[in-house]
CSV table of C-alpha atoms in Angstrom, one decimal:
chain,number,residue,atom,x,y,z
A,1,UNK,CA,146.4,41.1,112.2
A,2,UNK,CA,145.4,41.6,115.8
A,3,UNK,CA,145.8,45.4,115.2
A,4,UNK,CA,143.3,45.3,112.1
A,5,UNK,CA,141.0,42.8,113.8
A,6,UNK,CA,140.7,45.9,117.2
A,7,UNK,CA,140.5,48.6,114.4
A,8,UNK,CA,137.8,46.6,113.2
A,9,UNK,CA,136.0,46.0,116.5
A,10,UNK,CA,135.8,49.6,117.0
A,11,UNK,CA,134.5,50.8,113.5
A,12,UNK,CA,131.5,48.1,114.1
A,13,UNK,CA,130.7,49.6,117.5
A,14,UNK,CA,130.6,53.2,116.1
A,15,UNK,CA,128.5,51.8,112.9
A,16,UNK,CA,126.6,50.0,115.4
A,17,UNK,CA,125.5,53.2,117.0
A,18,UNK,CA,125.3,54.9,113.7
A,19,UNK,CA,122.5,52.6,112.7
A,20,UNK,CA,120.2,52.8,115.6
A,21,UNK,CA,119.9,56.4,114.2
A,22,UNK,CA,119.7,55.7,110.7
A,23,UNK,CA,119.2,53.4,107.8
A,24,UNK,CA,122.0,54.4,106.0
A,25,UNK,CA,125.3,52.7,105.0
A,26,UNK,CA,128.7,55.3,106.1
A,27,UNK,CA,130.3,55.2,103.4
A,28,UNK,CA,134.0,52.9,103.2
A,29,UNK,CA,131.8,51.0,105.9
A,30,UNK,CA,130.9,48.2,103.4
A,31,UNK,CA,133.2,45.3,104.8
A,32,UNK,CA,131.9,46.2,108.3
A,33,UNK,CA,128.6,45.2,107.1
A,34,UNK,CA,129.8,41.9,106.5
A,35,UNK,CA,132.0,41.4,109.9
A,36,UNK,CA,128.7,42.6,111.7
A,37,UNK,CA,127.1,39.4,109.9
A,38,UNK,CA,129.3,37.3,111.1
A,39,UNK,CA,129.8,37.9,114.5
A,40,UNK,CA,126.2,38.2,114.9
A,41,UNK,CA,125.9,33.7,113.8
A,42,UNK,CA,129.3,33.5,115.9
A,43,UNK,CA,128.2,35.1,119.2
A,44,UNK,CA,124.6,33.9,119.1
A,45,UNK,CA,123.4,32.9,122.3
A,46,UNK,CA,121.2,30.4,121.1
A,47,UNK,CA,120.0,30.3,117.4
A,48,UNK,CA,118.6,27.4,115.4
A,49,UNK,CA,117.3,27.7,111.4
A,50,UNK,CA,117.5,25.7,108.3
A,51,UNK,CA,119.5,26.0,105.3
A,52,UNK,CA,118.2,25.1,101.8
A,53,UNK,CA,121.4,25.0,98.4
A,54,UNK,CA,120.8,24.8,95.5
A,55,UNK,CA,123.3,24.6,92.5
A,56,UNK,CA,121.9,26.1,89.5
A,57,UNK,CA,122.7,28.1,85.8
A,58,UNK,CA,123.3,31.8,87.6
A,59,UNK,CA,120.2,32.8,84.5
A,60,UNK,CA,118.3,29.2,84.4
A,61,UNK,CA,117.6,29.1,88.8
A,62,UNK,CA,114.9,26.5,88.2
A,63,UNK,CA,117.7,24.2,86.1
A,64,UNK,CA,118.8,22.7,89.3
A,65,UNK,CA,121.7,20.2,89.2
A,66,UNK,CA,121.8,19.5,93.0
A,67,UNK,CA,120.0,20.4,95.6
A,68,UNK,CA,120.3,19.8,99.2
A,69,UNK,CA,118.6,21.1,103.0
A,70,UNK,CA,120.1,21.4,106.5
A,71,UNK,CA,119.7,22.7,109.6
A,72,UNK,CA,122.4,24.8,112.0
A,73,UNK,CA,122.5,24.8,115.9
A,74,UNK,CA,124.7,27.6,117.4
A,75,UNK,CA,125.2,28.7,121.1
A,76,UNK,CA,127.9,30.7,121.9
A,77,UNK,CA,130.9,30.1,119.5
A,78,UNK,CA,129.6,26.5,119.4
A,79,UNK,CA,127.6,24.7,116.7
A,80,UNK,CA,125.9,21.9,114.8
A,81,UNK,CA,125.5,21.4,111.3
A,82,UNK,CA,123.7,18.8,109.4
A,83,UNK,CA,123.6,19.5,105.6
A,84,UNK,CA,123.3,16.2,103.2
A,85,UNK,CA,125.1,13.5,104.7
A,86,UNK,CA,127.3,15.5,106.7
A,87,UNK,CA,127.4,16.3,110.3
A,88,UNK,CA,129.7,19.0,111.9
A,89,UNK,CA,129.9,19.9,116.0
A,90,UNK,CA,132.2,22.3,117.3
A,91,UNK,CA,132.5,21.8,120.9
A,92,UNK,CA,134.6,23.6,123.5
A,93,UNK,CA,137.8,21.3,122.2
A,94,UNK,CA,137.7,20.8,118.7
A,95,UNK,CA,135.7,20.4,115.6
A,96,UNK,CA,134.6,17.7,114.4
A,97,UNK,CA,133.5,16.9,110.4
A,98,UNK,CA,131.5,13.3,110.2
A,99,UNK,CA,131.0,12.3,106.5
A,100,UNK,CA,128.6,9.1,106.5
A,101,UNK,CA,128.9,9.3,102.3
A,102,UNK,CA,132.5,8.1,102.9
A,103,UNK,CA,132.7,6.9,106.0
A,104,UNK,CA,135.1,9.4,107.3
A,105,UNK,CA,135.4,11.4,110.6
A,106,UNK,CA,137.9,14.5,110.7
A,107,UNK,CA,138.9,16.0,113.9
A,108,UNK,CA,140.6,19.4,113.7
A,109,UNK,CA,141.0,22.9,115.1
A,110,UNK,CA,137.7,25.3,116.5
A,111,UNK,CA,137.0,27.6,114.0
A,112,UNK,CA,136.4,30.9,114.2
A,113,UNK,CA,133.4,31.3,112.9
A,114,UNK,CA,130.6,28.7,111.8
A,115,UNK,CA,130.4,27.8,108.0
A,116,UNK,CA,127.0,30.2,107.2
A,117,UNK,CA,129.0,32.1,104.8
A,118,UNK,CA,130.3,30.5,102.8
A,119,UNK,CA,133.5,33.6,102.9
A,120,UNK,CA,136.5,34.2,104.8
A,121,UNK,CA,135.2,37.0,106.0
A,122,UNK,CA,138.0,38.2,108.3
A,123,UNK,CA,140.8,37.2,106.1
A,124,UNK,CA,142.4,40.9,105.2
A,125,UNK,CA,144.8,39.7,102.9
A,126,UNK,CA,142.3,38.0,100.3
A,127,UNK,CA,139.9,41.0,100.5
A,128,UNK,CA,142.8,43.5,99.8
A,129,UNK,CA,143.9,41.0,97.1
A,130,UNK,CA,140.3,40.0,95.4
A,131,UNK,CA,137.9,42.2,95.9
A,132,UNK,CA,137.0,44.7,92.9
A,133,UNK,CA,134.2,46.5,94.5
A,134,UNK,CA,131.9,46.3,97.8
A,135,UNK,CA,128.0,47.9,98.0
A,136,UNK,CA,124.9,47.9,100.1
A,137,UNK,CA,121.6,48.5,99.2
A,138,UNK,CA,118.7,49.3,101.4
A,139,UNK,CA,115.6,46.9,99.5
A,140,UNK,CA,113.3,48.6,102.3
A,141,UNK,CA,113.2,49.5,106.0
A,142,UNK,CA,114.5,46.3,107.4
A,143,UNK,CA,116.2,44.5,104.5
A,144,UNK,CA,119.8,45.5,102.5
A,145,UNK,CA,121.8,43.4,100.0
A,146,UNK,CA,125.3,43.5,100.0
A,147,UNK,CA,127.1,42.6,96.4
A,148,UNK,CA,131.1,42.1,96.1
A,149,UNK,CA,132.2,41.6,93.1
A,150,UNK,CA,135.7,40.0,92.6
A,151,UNK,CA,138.8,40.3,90.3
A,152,UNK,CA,139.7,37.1,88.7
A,153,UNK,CA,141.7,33.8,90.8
A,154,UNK,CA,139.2,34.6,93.5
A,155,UNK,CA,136.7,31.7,94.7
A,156,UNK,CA,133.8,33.5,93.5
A,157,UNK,CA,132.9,36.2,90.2
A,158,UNK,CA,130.4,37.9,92.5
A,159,UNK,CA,128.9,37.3,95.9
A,160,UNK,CA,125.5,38.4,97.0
A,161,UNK,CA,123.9,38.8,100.4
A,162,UNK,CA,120.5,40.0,101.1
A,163,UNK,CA,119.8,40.6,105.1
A,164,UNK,CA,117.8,42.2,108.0
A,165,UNK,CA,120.0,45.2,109.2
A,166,UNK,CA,118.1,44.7,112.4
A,167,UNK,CA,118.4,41.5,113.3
A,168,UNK,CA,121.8,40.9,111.2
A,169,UNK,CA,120.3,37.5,110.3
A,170,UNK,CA,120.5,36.7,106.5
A,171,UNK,CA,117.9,35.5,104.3
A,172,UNK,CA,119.6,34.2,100.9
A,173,UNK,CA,123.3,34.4,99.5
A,174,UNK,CA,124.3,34.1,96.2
A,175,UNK,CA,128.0,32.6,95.0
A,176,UNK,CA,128.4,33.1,91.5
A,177,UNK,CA,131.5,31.0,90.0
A,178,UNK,CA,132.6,30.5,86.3
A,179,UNK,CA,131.5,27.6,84.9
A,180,UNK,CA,135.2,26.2,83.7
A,181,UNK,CA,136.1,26.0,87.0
A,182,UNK,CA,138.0,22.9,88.3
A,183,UNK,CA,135.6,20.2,89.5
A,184,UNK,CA,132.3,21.9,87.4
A,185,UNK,CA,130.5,20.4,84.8
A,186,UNK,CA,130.4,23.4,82.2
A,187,UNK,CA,127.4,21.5,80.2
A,188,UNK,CA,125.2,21.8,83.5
A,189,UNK,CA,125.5,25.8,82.5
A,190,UNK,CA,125.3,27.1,79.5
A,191,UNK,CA,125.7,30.9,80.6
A,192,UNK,CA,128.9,30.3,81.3
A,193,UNK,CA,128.4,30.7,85.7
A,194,UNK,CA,127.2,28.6,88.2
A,195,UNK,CA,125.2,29.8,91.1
A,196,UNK,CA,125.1,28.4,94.8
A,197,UNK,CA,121.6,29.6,96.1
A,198,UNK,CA,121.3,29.0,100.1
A,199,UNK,CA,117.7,30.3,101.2
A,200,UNK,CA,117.9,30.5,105.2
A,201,UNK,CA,114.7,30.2,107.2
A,202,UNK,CA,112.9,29.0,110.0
A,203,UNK,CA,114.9,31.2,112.4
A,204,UNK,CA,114.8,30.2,115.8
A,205,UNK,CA,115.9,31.8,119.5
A,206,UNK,CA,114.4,28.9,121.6
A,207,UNK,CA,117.6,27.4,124.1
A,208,UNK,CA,119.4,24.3,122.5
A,209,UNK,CA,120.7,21.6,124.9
A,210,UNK,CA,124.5,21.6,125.5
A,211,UNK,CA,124.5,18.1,124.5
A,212,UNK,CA,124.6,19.3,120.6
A,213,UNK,CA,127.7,20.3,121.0
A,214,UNK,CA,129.4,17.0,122.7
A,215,UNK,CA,132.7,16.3,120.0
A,216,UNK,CA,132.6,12.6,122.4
A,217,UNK,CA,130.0,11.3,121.0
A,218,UNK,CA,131.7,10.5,117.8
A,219,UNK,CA,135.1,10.2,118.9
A,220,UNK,CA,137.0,9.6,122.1
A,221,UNK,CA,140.6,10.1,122.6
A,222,UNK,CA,142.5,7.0,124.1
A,223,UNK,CA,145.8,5.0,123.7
A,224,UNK,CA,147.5,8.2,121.8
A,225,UNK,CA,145.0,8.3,119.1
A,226,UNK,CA,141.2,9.0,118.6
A,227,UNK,CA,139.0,6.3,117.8
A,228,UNK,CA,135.4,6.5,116.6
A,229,UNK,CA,132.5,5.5,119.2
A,230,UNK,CA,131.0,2.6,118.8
A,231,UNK,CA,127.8,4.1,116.7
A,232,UNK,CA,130.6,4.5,114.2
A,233,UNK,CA,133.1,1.6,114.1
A,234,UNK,CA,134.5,1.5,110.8
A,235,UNK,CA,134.5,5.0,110.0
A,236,UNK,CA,138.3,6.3,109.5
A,237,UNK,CA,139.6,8.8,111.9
A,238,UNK,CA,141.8,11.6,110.3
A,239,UNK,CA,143.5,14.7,112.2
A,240,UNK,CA,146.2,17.3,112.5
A,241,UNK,CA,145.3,17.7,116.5
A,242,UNK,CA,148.0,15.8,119.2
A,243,UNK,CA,147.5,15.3,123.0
């Protein structure tokens, strides 16, 4: 894996040169597209925007069945997100996942990367095991859409991106699913796929205070155990991470 992930690092810096000569896509470059993406929301110095979902028919958008808007906070490998009535810091320890639905507070590992895509972008073995077919798209001097399209027992049927190249900063994704998939209500879409629609916007480079970031003020680590701050006595405490 560490092999790949170098190999990889080195095919983005040549692309990376590449396109400040060209507006082109090499081709067998694809996936790289979608690395550069990534790293460009994980090693963002500062960057703030909002996130609207929507859950629709994939050929009825305007049939919504839910709907929901957020806003992300990332500096530097860490990040806020607050989408519905769900709250998620990654701090320079550990995540941590605050449900207020449920009254539940899960403290785990630091991620990788932040949640903005919705893919496991760097996970070799399900690309070389799901996907069908990878292409970009220039739409017009600044903007591309990547499609993947996936063989079947993958999360997703397809999986749409549309972008700046020059920025690396995305607009909208698409996640199209099937609509007898476990936990979907098939009669919510009768063309037989469901779409997630997240429309990003509102980007921002303005610094974000450090105190974002804090994992202690939901939870604090004493006798052995963590146990929710006072704001949130009650809340249950679950997590795979000893001290």
């Amino acid at each position: 894996m560490k092999y790949i992930m170098r190999c990889f690092c080195l095919l983005i810096a040549v692309t990376q040169s590449m396109h400040g000569r060209s507006q082109t896509v090499l081709p067998g470059t694809e996936i790289v597209e979608m690395i550069m993406l990534a790293e460009t929301y994980r090693l963002a110095p500062d960057l703030s925007f909002d996130l609207q979902v929507k859950y629709t028919d994939s050929l009825d958008v305007d049939s919504v069945a839910e709907q929901m808007s957020g806003y992300y906070k990332l500096h530097g490998g860490l990040y806020y997100t607050y989408i519905d009535s769900t709250e998620i810091v990654q701090g320079s320890r550990y995540s941590v996942k605050v449900s207020h639905w449920d009254s539940v507070i899960a403290v785990r590992d630091r991620q990788d990367y932040p949640d903005v895509m919705n893919m496991p972008v760097t996970d070799t073995m399900y690309w070389s095991r799901f996907a069908q077919s990878i292409t970009v798209t220039n739409v017009n001097d600044s903007v591309r859409t990547l499609k993947i399209r996936f063989k079947p027992g993958a999360m997703y049927t397809s999986y749409e991106v549309r972008y700046n190249f020059k920025t690396y900063l995305m607009e909208q994704v698409k996640c199209y699913m099937p609509a007898d998939t476990p936990g979907v209500d098939e009669d919510l879409f009768p063309s037989g796929k469901a779409l997630l629609l997240f429309t990003f916007s509102n980007y921002s480079t303005a610094p974000i205070a450090g105190s974002w970031f804090s994992e202690d003020k939901f939870v604090v680590w004493q006798g052995g155990q963590f146990v929710p701050r006072p704001d949130y006595t009650g809340y249950f405490v679950e997590t795979n991470i000893t001290q």
